[in-house]
Amino acid sequence: MQRRQFAKLTGVAAALQCIPGIGFSQTGETFRIGSLTPITGAGSPYGPGMQQAIRIAVDEINAAGGAGGRKLELFTEDDQTKPDAAVLAAKKLIEVNKVQAVLGTWASGVTLAVLPLTDAAGIIQMNVSGAPAISTLDTKDLVWRFQATNDRFGIAFAEICKKYGFKRPATMAFNNASGLGNVEGFTRVWTQRGGKVVAHVTYEPNRPSYRSELQKILAAKPDVIVMGSYLPDTTIILREWFQSGAENKWVIPGWAANPDLVKALGAEVCEGIISVDTVSNEKSASYAHFDAAYTKATGKPASTNIYAAMAYDMVISLGLAMEAAGPGANVTQVNAKLRDVANPPGNAVATFAEGKAQIAKKGKVNYEGASGKLDFDKYGDVTPDFGVYIIEKGQLARRDVVSIA
C-alpha cells in the first residue's frame, strides 16, 4: 500500500474518533483482544494456525488467573488477505467488540490499511508484516512487529547471494510496499558493497502472464533472480521461466517459496530454488513449550508455520505487559510495558506463568519468545535470524542460518 492510500484510510480512521463509546481505558472484567488473521486469500496457508496459536496463548493466560487482574476475551475475524476486507473486519472489532488490541495481521497491505484505525482508536496493533513504512507511520509507538522488515530480508538476501557466489543478480518485485521493500533492501546493500544489479522489473498483481517482464530480466543474463513476491505471482513466473529453458538460480521469500509452490509446479520446476524465511527460537524453552501445545492442538509441529509462533508471542508479551502494568492499567500503560517485559536486562522467562511469578516478586522479566528473542527496537521491530532452505526433490531442506544482527 502506498502513502496516498494510507492517507485516504486515515480519513476513515479519523471518523472513528467521533464515534461515542469507544473507551479503551476502561477497567472492566476482561481485556478484549481481536485476532485478525488471513484465514482466506494469499495468507491462508498461515492464518488458521496463527489464529489457533493466539487461542492457545489466551487459554494459557486465563488458566494462570489472567493478566493484571483481568482475563483475556478473544474475538476473531478473517482479513481475507485483502486491505478492504481487513478494514471492515477491524472496524467491527473496534466499534462493536471494543477490543483493546488487534493482533495477527500478515500482509503488509493489510497492516497498513488497519493501522490508521487502530492508531485513531489508541489501541495496540501487532503484526507479522514486512513493509518498512509501517515503522515510520507508527507515530504513537502502538505498533509491534514480530517478523523481520522487508529491508532486513533484503539484507539477508544480499548475504546469501554473496555466500553462494552470485555475481550478476537481477530483481523482480510485486508492486506493493512488501515486494518493493524486499528488493530495495537487497539492492541497497548489494550496491553499497560494490555489486551491480543487472536488471529490475516491478510487476502488477493479478496478471495471467508475466512473460514480458520475465524476458526483460532474462535478457540481462543474471545468474540469480531475487524476488519480492507472493505465492500466486511466483507460481506464474516460475512456470514461464521453466518453459523458457533459462538456467539461473532464484532467491525467494519463504511465504512465496513453500510446499504449496512445489505442489502447484512440481518438484522438477522448483529444484534448487533458495527459499529464505526467518527461523524461530528453536533451542529455547519457550519454543519447546509452544511446539508441544501447538502440535497437540493442530496435529502439526510448530515448524510447519513460522507465523504461528509469532502470533503466540504477541499474546504472551501482551499478557506480561498487562501484568507488569498492574490491575486497572489502561492501554497506554500496558503498551508502555512491552519493551520492559521483552527486552533485556531481566530474568529470562519462557512462559506467561513464569513471568507472572517473577513480576509478583517485583522482578524484571525478559520474555525469550518462541519466535525469537523479541528485543524490540525504537520502532517496535525485531531482528530475527534467517533460515536458508533449498528445494531438493520437492522438499525444503534447511542448509544454513544467516544472522544480520
PDB file of N, CA and C in Angstrom, residues 34-39 43 46-47 50-51 54 77-83 85-87 89-90 93 101-118 124-131 134 142-148 307 310-311 314:
ATOM      1  N   GLY A  34      -8.515  -8.667  19.608  1.00  0.00           N
ATOM      2  CA  GLY A  34      -9.039  -9.122  18.327  1.00  0.00           C
ATOM      3  C   GLY A  34      -7.975  -9.857  17.541  1.00  0.00           C
ATOM      4  N   SER A  35      -8.296 -11.053  17.093  1.00  0.00           N
ATOM      5  CA  SER A  35      -7.431 -11.808  16.190  1.00  0.00           C
ATOM      6  C   SER A  35      -7.864 -11.486  14.770  1.00  0.00           C
ATOM      7  N   LEU A  36      -6.975 -10.874  13.989  1.00  0.00           N
ATOM      8  CA  LEU A  36      -7.267 -10.509  12.605  1.00  0.00           C
ATOM      9  C   LEU A  36      -6.215 -11.161  11.720  1.00  0.00           C
ATOM     10  N   THR A  37      -6.508 -12.369  11.272  1.00  0.00           N
ATOM     11  CA  THR A  37      -5.537 -13.176  10.536  1.00  0.00           C
ATOM     12  C   THR A  37      -6.101 -13.582   9.172  1.00  0.00           C
ATOM     13  N   PRO A  38      -5.217 -13.996   8.243  1.00  0.00           N
ATOM     14  CA  PRO A  38      -5.667 -14.350   6.885  1.00  0.00           C
ATOM     15  C   PRO A  38      -6.172 -15.788   6.795  1.00  0.00           C
ATOM     16  N   ILE A  39      -7.414 -16.004   7.148  1.00  0.00           N
ATOM     17  CA  ILE A  39      -7.979 -17.344   7.059  1.00  0.00           C
ATOM     18  C   ILE A  39      -8.181 -17.743   5.598  1.00  0.00           C
ATOM     19  N   GLY A  43      -2.677 -15.425   2.269  1.00  0.00           N
ATOM     20  CA  GLY A  43      -2.093 -15.808   3.557  1.00  0.00           C
ATOM     21  C   GLY A  43      -2.739 -17.009   4.210  1.00  0.00           C
ATOM     22  N   TYR A  46      -1.195 -19.836   6.367  1.00  0.00           N
ATOM     23  CA  TYR A  46      -0.664 -19.496   7.685  1.00  0.00           C
ATOM     24  C   TYR A  46      -1.723 -19.003   8.680  1.00  0.00           C
ATOM     25  N   GLY A  47      -2.769 -18.333   8.184  1.00  0.00           N
ATOM     26  CA  GLY A  47      -3.733 -17.682   9.060  1.00  0.00           C
ATOM     27  C   GLY A  47      -4.444 -18.579  10.051  1.00  0.00           C
ATOM     28  N   MET A  50      -2.127 -19.341  12.846  1.00  0.00           N
ATOM     29  CA  MET A  50      -1.903 -18.153  13.674  1.00  0.00           C
ATOM     30  C   MET A  50      -3.073 -17.935  14.629  1.00  0.00           C
ATOM     31  N   GLN A  51      -4.285 -18.083  14.102  1.00  0.00           N
ATOM     32  CA  GLN A  51      -5.465 -17.921  14.948  1.00  0.00           C
ATOM     33  C   GLN A  51      -5.465 -18.956  16.072  1.00  0.00           C
ATOM     34  N   ILE A  54      -2.945 -17.963  18.757  1.00  0.00           N
ATOM     35  CA  ILE A  54      -3.475 -16.900  19.609  1.00  0.00           C
ATOM     36  C   ILE A  54      -4.411 -17.477  20.650  1.00  0.00           C
ATOM     37  N   GLU A  77     -11.549 -12.567  13.508  1.00  0.00           N
ATOM     38  CA  GLU A  77     -12.024 -12.150  12.192  1.00  0.00           C
ATOM     39  C   GLU A  77     -11.022 -12.609  11.129  1.00  0.00           C
ATOM     40  N   ASP A  78     -11.537 -12.807   9.918  1.00  0.00           N
ATOM     41  CA  ASP A  78     -10.717 -13.146   8.753  1.00  0.00           C
ATOM     42  C   ASP A  78     -10.457 -11.872   7.956  1.00  0.00           C
ATOM     43  N   ASP A  79      -9.175 -11.519   7.769  1.00  0.00           N
ATOM     44  CA  ASP A  79      -8.890 -10.313   6.970  1.00  0.00           C
ATOM     45  C   ASP A  79      -8.864 -10.606   5.462  1.00  0.00           C
ATOM     46  N   GLN A  80      -8.972 -11.898   5.097  1.00  0.00           N
ATOM     47  CA  GLN A  80      -9.029 -12.350   3.701  1.00  0.00           C
ATOM     48  C   GLN A  80      -7.776 -11.991   2.898  1.00  0.00           C
ATOM     49  N   THR A  81      -6.733 -11.539   3.580  1.00  0.00           N
ATOM     50  CA  THR A  81      -5.510 -11.048   2.937  1.00  0.00           C
ATOM     51  C   THR A  81      -5.823  -9.915   1.962  1.00  0.00           C
ATOM     52  N   LYS A  82      -6.862  -9.138   2.271  1.00  0.00           N
ATOM     53  CA  LYS A  82      -7.278  -8.025   1.424  1.00  0.00           C
ATOM     54  C   LYS A  82      -7.456  -6.773   2.277  1.00  0.00           C
ATOM     55  N   PRO A  83      -6.817  -5.668   1.916  1.00  0.00           N
ATOM     56  CA  PRO A  83      -6.938  -4.443   2.716  1.00  0.00           C
ATOM     57  C   PRO A  83      -8.372  -3.992   2.953  1.00  0.00           C
ATOM     58  N   ALA A  85     -11.215  -5.726   2.930  1.00  0.00           N
ATOM     59  CA  ALA A  85     -11.894  -6.638   3.851  1.00  0.00           C
ATOM     60  C   ALA A  85     -11.347  -6.473   5.263  1.00  0.00           C
ATOM     61  N   ALA A  86     -10.035  -6.249   5.371  1.00  0.00           N
ATOM     62  CA  ALA A  86      -9.416  -6.080   6.685  1.00  0.00           C
ATOM     63  C   ALA A  86      -9.929  -4.830   7.389  1.00  0.00           C
ATOM     64  N   VAL A  87     -10.137  -3.754   6.635  1.00  0.00           N
ATOM     65  CA  VAL A  87     -10.662  -2.522   7.217  1.00  0.00           C
ATOM     66  C   VAL A  87     -12.050  -2.760   7.806  1.00  0.00           C
ATOM     67  N   ALA A  89     -13.323  -5.621   8.804  1.00  0.00           N
ATOM     68  CA  ALA A  89     -13.191  -6.510   9.960  1.00  0.00           C
ATOM     69  C   ALA A  89     -12.633  -5.761  11.165  1.00  0.00           C
ATOM     70  N   ALA A  90     -11.650  -4.897  10.918  1.00  0.00           N
ATOM     71  CA  ALA A  90     -11.055  -4.129  12.018  1.00  0.00           C
ATOM     72  C   ALA A  90     -12.065  -3.160  12.615  1.00  0.00           C
ATOM     73  N   LEU A  93     -14.213  -5.105  14.937  1.00  0.00           N
ATOM     74  CA  LEU A  93     -13.513  -5.406  16.181  1.00  0.00           C
ATOM     75  C   LEU A  93     -13.447  -4.175  17.090  1.00  0.00           C
ATOM     76  N   ALA A 101      -6.754  -4.378  21.596  1.00  0.00           N
ATOM     77  CA  ALA A 101      -5.573  -4.735  20.805  1.00  0.00           C
ATOM     78  C   ALA A 101      -6.034  -5.563  19.614  1.00  0.00           C
ATOM     79  N   VAL A 102      -5.405  -5.327  18.456  1.00  0.00           N
ATOM     80  CA  VAL A 102      -5.664  -6.117  17.253  1.00  0.00           C
ATOM     81  C   VAL A 102      -4.374  -6.850  16.900  1.00  0.00           C
ATOM     82  N   LEU A 103      -4.447  -8.165  16.831  1.00  0.00           N
ATOM     83  CA  LEU A 103      -3.260  -8.993  16.667  1.00  0.00           C
ATOM     84  C   LEU A 103      -3.341  -9.848  15.410  1.00  0.00           C
ATOM     85  N   GLY A 104      -2.201 -10.016  14.732  1.00  0.00           N
ATOM     86  CA  GLY A 104      -2.073 -11.074  13.754  1.00  0.00           C
ATOM     87  C   GLY A 104      -2.105 -10.695  12.293  1.00  0.00           C
ATOM     88  N   THR A 105      -2.173  -9.405  11.928  1.00  0.00           N
ATOM     89  CA  THR A 105      -2.205  -9.084  10.501  1.00  0.00           C
ATOM     90  C   THR A 105      -0.922  -9.556   9.819  1.00  0.00           C
ATOM     91  N   TRP A 106      -1.084 -10.110   8.629  1.00  0.00           N
ATOM     92  CA  TRP A 106       0.006 -10.804   7.933  1.00  0.00           C
ATOM     93  C   TRP A 106       0.547  -9.972   6.764  1.00  0.00           C
ATOM     94  N   ALA A 107      -0.258  -9.711   5.777  1.00  0.00           N
ATOM     95  CA  ALA A 107       0.208  -8.957   4.608  1.00  0.00           C
ATOM     96  C   ALA A 107       0.451  -7.490   4.963  1.00  0.00           C
ATOM     97  N   SER A 108       1.474  -6.909   4.379  1.00  0.00           N
ATOM     98  CA  SER A 108       1.792  -5.502   4.659  1.00  0.00           C
ATOM     99  C   SER A 108       0.653  -4.572   4.258  1.00  0.00           C
ATOM    100  N   GLY A 109       0.018  -4.848   3.113  1.00  0.00           N
ATOM    101  CA  GLY A 109      -1.089  -4.016   2.686  1.00  0.00           C
ATOM    102  C   GLY A 109      -2.223  -4.016   3.688  1.00  0.00           C
ATOM    103  N   VAL A 110      -2.440  -5.160   4.321  1.00  0.00           N
ATOM    104  CA  VAL A 110      -3.478  -5.266   5.347  1.00  0.00           C
ATOM    105  C   VAL A 110      -3.094  -4.453   6.579  1.00  0.00           C
ATOM    106  N   THR A 111      -1.877  -4.618   7.049  1.00  0.00           N
ATOM    107  CA  THR A 111      -1.440  -3.879   8.229  1.00  0.00           C
ATOM    108  C   THR A 111      -1.488  -2.369   7.988  1.00  0.00           C
ATOM    109  N   LEU A 112      -1.032  -1.936   6.827  1.00  0.00           N
ATOM    110  CA  LEU A 112      -1.051  -0.508   6.517  1.00  0.00           C
ATOM    111  C   LEU A 112      -2.477   0.029   6.407  1.00  0.00           C
ATOM    112  N   ALA A 113      -3.410  -0.813   6.006  1.00  0.00           N
ATOM    113  CA  ALA A 113      -4.805  -0.393   5.931  1.00  0.00           C
ATOM    114  C   ALA A 113      -5.451  -0.318   7.304  1.00  0.00           C
ATOM    115  N   VAL A 114      -5.071  -1.217   8.184  1.00  0.00           N
ATOM    116  CA  VAL A 114      -5.661  -1.285   9.521  1.00  0.00           C
ATOM    117  C   VAL A 114      -5.025  -0.285  10.477  1.00  0.00           C
ATOM    118  N   LEU A 115      -3.764   0.023  10.252  1.00  0.00           N
ATOM    119  CA  LEU A 115      -3.005   0.883  11.164  1.00  0.00           C
ATOM    120  C   LEU A 115      -3.684   2.224  11.447  1.00  0.00           C
ATOM    121  N   PRO A 116      -4.235   2.931  10.460  1.00  0.00           N
ATOM    122  CA  PRO A 116      -4.907   4.199  10.778  1.00  0.00           C
ATOM    123  C   PRO A 116      -6.085   4.029  11.737  1.00  0.00           C
ATOM    124  N   LEU A 117      -6.763   2.892  11.654  1.00  0.00           N
ATOM    125  CA  LEU A 117      -7.914   2.650  12.519  1.00  0.00           C
ATOM    126  C   LEU A 117      -7.489   2.394  13.960  1.00  0.00           C
ATOM    127  N   THR A 118      -6.496   1.524  14.132  1.00  0.00           N
ATOM    128  CA  THR A 118      -6.022   1.239  15.490  1.00  0.00           C
ATOM    129  C   THR A 118      -5.336   2.464  16.083  1.00  0.00           C
ATOM    130  N   ILE A 124      -3.520  -1.064  20.692  1.00  0.00           N
ATOM    131  CA  ILE A 124      -2.300  -1.772  20.303  1.00  0.00           C
ATOM    132  C   ILE A 124      -2.543  -2.556  19.021  1.00  0.00           C
ATOM    133  N   GLN A 125      -1.529  -2.561  18.130  1.00  0.00           N
ATOM    134  CA  GLN A 125      -1.592  -3.354  16.907  1.00  0.00           C
ATOM    135  C   GLN A 125      -0.318  -4.179  16.810  1.00  0.00           C
ATOM    136  N   MET A 126      -0.468  -5.503  16.604  1.00  0.00           N
ATOM    137  CA  MET A 126       0.674  -6.402  16.481  1.00  0.00           C
ATOM    138  C   MET A 126       0.559  -7.161  15.167  1.00  0.00           C
ATOM    139  N   ASN A 127       1.685  -7.291  14.445  1.00  0.00           N
ATOM    140  CA  ASN A 127       1.631  -7.851  13.102  1.00  0.00           C
ATOM    141  C   ASN A 127       2.874  -8.659  12.768  1.00  0.00           C
ATOM    142  N   VAL A 128       2.801  -9.337  11.619  1.00  0.00           N
ATOM    143  CA  VAL A 128       3.960 -10.064  11.087  1.00  0.00           C
ATOM    144  C   VAL A 128       4.271  -9.567   9.672  1.00  0.00           C
ATOM    145  N   SER A 129       4.022  -8.308   9.418  1.00  0.00           N
ATOM    146  CA  SER A 129       4.196  -7.704   8.095  1.00  0.00           C
ATOM    147  C   SER A 129       5.598  -7.119   7.936  1.00  0.00           C
ATOM    148  N   GLY A 130       6.020  -6.973   6.682  1.00  0.00           N
ATOM    149  CA  GLY A 130       7.392  -6.573   6.454  1.00  0.00           C
ATOM    150  C   GLY A 130       7.638  -5.166   5.953  1.00  0.00           C
ATOM    151  N   ALA A 131       6.608  -4.459   5.475  1.00  0.00           N
ATOM    152  CA  ALA A 131       6.832  -3.168   4.823  1.00  0.00           C
ATOM    153  C   ALA A 131       7.564  -2.186   5.732  1.00  0.00           C
ATOM    154  N   ILE A 134       5.740   0.734   7.738  1.00  0.00           N
ATOM    155  CA  ILE A 134       4.996   0.516   8.987  1.00  0.00           C
ATOM    156  C   ILE A 134       5.727   1.153  10.155  1.00  0.00           C
ATOM    157  N   LEU A 142       2.463   2.421  19.012  1.00  0.00           N
ATOM    158  CA  LEU A 142       1.454   1.423  19.373  1.00  0.00           C
ATOM    159  C   LEU A 142       1.519   0.180  18.494  1.00  0.00           C
ATOM    160  N   VAL A 143       2.434   0.167  17.523  1.00  0.00           N
ATOM    161  CA  VAL A 143       2.508  -0.927  16.560  1.00  0.00           C
ATOM    162  C   VAL A 143       3.760  -1.754  16.823  1.00  0.00           C
ATOM    163  N   TRP A 144       3.576  -3.081  16.889  1.00  0.00           N
ATOM    164  CA  TRP A 144       4.656  -4.004  17.237  1.00  0.00           C
ATOM    165  C   TRP A 144       4.752  -5.079  16.167  1.00  0.00           C
ATOM    166  N   ARG A 145       5.961  -5.229  15.635  1.00  0.00           N
ATOM    167  CA  ARG A 145       6.188  -6.143  14.518  1.00  0.00           C
ATOM    168  C   ARG A 145       7.005  -7.344  15.001  1.00  0.00           C
ATOM    169  N   PHE A 146       6.479  -8.552  14.762  1.00  0.00           N
ATOM    170  CA  PHE A 146       7.129  -9.766  15.242  1.00  0.00           C
ATOM    171  C   PHE A 146       7.850 -10.519  14.130  1.00  0.00           C
ATOM    172  N   GLN A 147       7.844  -9.964  12.938  1.00  0.00           N
ATOM    173  CA  GLN A 147       8.544 -10.502  11.781  1.00  0.00           C
ATOM    174  C   GLN A 147       9.609  -9.497  11.359  1.00  0.00           C
ATOM    175  N   ALA A 148      10.606  -9.954  10.621  1.00  0.00           N
ATOM    176  CA  ALA A 148      11.624  -9.047  10.101  1.00  0.00           C
ATOM    177  C   ALA A 148      11.016  -8.099   9.073  1.00  0.00           C
ATOM    178  N   TYR A 307       4.742 -18.332  11.318  1.00  0.00           N
ATOM    179  CA  TYR A 307       3.971 -17.195  11.832  1.00  0.00           C
ATOM    180  C   TYR A 307       3.146 -17.554  13.062  1.00  0.00           C
ATOM    181  N   MET A 310       4.989 -16.529  16.120  1.00  0.00           N
ATOM    182  CA  MET A 310       4.937 -15.072  16.264  1.00  0.00           C
ATOM    183  C   MET A 310       3.601 -14.632  16.853  1.00  0.00           C
ATOM    184  N   ALA A 311       2.520 -15.234  16.377  1.00  0.00           N
ATOM    185  CA  ALA A 311       1.197 -14.886  16.887  1.00  0.00           C
ATOM    186  C   ALA A 311       1.063 -15.263  18.359  1.00  0.00           C
ATOM    187  N   MET A 314       2.822 -12.737  20.486  1.00  0.00           N
ATOM    188  CA  MET A 314       2.075 -11.486  20.625  1.00  0.00           C
ATOM    189  C   MET A 314       1.244 -11.495  21.909  1.00  0.00           C
TER     190      MET A 314
END
